[in-house]
Coordinates of C-alpha atoms in Angstrom, one line a residue:
X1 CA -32.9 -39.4 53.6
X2 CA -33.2 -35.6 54.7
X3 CA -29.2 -35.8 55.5
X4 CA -28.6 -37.1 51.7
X5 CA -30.8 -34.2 50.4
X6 CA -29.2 -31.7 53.2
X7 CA -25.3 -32.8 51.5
X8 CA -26.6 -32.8 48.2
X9 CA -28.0 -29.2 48.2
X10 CA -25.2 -27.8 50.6
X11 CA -22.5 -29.1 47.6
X12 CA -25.0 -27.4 44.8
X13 CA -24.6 -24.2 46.5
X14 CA -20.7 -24.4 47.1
X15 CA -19.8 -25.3 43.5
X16 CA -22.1 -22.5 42.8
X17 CA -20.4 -20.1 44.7
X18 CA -16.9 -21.2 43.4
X19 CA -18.3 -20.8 39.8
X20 CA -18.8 -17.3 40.3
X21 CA -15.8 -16.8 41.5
X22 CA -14.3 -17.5 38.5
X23 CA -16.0 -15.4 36.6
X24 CA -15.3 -12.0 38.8
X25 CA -12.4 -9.9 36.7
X26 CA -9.3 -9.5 38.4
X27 CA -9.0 -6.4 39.3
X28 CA -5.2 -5.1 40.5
X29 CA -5.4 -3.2 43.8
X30 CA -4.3 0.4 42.5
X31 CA -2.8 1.4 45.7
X32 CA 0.0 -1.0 44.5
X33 CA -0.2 -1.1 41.3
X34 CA -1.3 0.3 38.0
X35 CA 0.1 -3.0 35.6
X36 CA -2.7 -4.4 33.1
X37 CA -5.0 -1.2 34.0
X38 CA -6.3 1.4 30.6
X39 CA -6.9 5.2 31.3
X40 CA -8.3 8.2 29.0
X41 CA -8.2 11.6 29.3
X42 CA -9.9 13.8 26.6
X43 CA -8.9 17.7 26.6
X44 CA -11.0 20.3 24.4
X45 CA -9.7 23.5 22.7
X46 CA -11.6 26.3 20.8
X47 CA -10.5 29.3 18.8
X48 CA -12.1 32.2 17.9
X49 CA -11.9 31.0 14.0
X50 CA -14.6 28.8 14.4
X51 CA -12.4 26.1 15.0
X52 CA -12.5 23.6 18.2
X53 CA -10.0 20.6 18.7
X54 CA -10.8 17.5 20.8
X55 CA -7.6 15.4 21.7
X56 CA -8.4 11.7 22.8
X57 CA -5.3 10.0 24.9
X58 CA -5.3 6.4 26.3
X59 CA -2.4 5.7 28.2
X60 CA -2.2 1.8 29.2
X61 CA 0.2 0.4 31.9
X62 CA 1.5 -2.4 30.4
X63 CA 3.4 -4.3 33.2
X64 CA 5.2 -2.5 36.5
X65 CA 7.2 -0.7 34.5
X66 CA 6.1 0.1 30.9
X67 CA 3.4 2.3 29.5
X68 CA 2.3 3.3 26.3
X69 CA -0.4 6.0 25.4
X70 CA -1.8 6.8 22.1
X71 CA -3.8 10.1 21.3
X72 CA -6.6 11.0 18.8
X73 CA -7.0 14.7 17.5
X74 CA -10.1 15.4 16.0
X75 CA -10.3 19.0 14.5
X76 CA -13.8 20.7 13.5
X77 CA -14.3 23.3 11.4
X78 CA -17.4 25.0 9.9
X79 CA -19.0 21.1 10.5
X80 CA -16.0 19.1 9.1
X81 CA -14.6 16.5 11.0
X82 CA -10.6 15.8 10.5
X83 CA -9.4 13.1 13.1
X84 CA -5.8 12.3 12.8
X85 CA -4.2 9.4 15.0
X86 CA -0.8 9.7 16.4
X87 CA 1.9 6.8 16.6
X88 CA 1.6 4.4 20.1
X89 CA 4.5 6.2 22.2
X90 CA 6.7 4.0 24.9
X91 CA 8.0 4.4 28.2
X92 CA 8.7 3.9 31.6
X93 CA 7.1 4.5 34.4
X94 CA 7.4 4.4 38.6
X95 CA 4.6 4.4 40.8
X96 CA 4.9 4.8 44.6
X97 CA 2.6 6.6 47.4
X98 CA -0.2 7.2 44.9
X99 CA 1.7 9.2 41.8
X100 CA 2.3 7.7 39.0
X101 CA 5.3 9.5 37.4
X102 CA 5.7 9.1 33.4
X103 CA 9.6 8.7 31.6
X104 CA 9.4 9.3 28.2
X105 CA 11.6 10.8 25.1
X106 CA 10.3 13.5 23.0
X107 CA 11.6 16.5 20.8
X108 CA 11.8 20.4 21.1
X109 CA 11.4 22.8 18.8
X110 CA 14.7 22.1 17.1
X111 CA 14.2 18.5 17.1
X112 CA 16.7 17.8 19.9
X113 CA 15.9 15.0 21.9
X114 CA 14.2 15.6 25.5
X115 CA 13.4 13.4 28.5
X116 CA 10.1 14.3 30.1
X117 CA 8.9 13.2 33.5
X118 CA 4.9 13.9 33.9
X119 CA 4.2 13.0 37.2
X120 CA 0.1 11.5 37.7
X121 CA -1.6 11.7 41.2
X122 CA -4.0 9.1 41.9
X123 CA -7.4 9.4 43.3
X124 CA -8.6 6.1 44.1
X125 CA -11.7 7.0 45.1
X126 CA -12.7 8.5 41.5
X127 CA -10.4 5.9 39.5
X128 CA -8.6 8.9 38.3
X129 CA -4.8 10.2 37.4
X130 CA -4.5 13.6 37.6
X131 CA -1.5 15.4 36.0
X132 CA -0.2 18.9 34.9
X133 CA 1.4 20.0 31.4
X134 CA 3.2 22.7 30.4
X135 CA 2.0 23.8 27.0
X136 CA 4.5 26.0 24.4
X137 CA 2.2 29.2 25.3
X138 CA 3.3 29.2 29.0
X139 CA 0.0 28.1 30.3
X140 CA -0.6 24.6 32.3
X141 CA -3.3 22.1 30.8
X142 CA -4.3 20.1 33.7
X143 CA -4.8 16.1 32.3
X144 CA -7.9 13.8 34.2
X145 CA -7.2 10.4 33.5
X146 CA -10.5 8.7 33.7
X147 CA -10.2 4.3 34.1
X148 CA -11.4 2.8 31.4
X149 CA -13.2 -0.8 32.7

């Protein structure tokens, strides 16, 4: 009888543990790959007209290849709020040896057509793409991608 109880509670506890296997997310090893993963990076600017502007950007790795990010600019002034949401933007992407580096088309000044590469380095450790942009003033704004879970 103990040897019946012995099986019955040893199978209890193995479907158990193969239940809650199930339910762990699957989480891509980012050392390979950044497919199916969300980041965000938010940058703040002030002025000296009482003015400050908070740009929200989610970039999203689609599949091995693809990415799309989207940013939010909210402007406040004197208490206002203005937030204005930009169109999704596509493009490709490689990653190898921990950087990420971003293809995509954009326009100058005179509304020529450009292709950009912004390349992302990855700290694992953080869950974090770090990348530098050149703004039109001549100065750098350095991006923190932060993962979203």
């Amino acid at each position: 009888m103990k040897l019946k109880h012995i099986f019955m509670l040893l199978g209890a506890v193995l479907l158990g543990l193969t239940a809650c296997s199930k339910d762990t997310p699957n989480t891509p090893d980012l050392s390979k790959t950044l497919a199916g993963t969300e980041w965000e990076a938010t940058v703040r600017e002030s002025d000296a007209g009482n003015k400050s502007v908070v740009t929200t950007i989610v970039l999203k790795f689609v599949d091995g290849t693809k990415f799309t990010s989207q940013s939010t600019q909210q402007t406040i002034k004197n208490g206002a709020v203005e937030t204005e949401v930009d169109d999704p933007e596509q493009g490709t992407y490689t990653y190898q040896g921990g950087v990420a580096t971003l293809l995509f088309n954009t326009r100058d000044d005179e509304d020529n057509a450009i292709k950009l590469a912004l390349p992302l380095t990855m700290d694992s450790s953080k869950q974090q793409l770090t990348g530098k942009v050149p703004n039109e003033a001549g100065t750098i704004t350095i991006l923190t991608f932060v993962r979203k879970k």
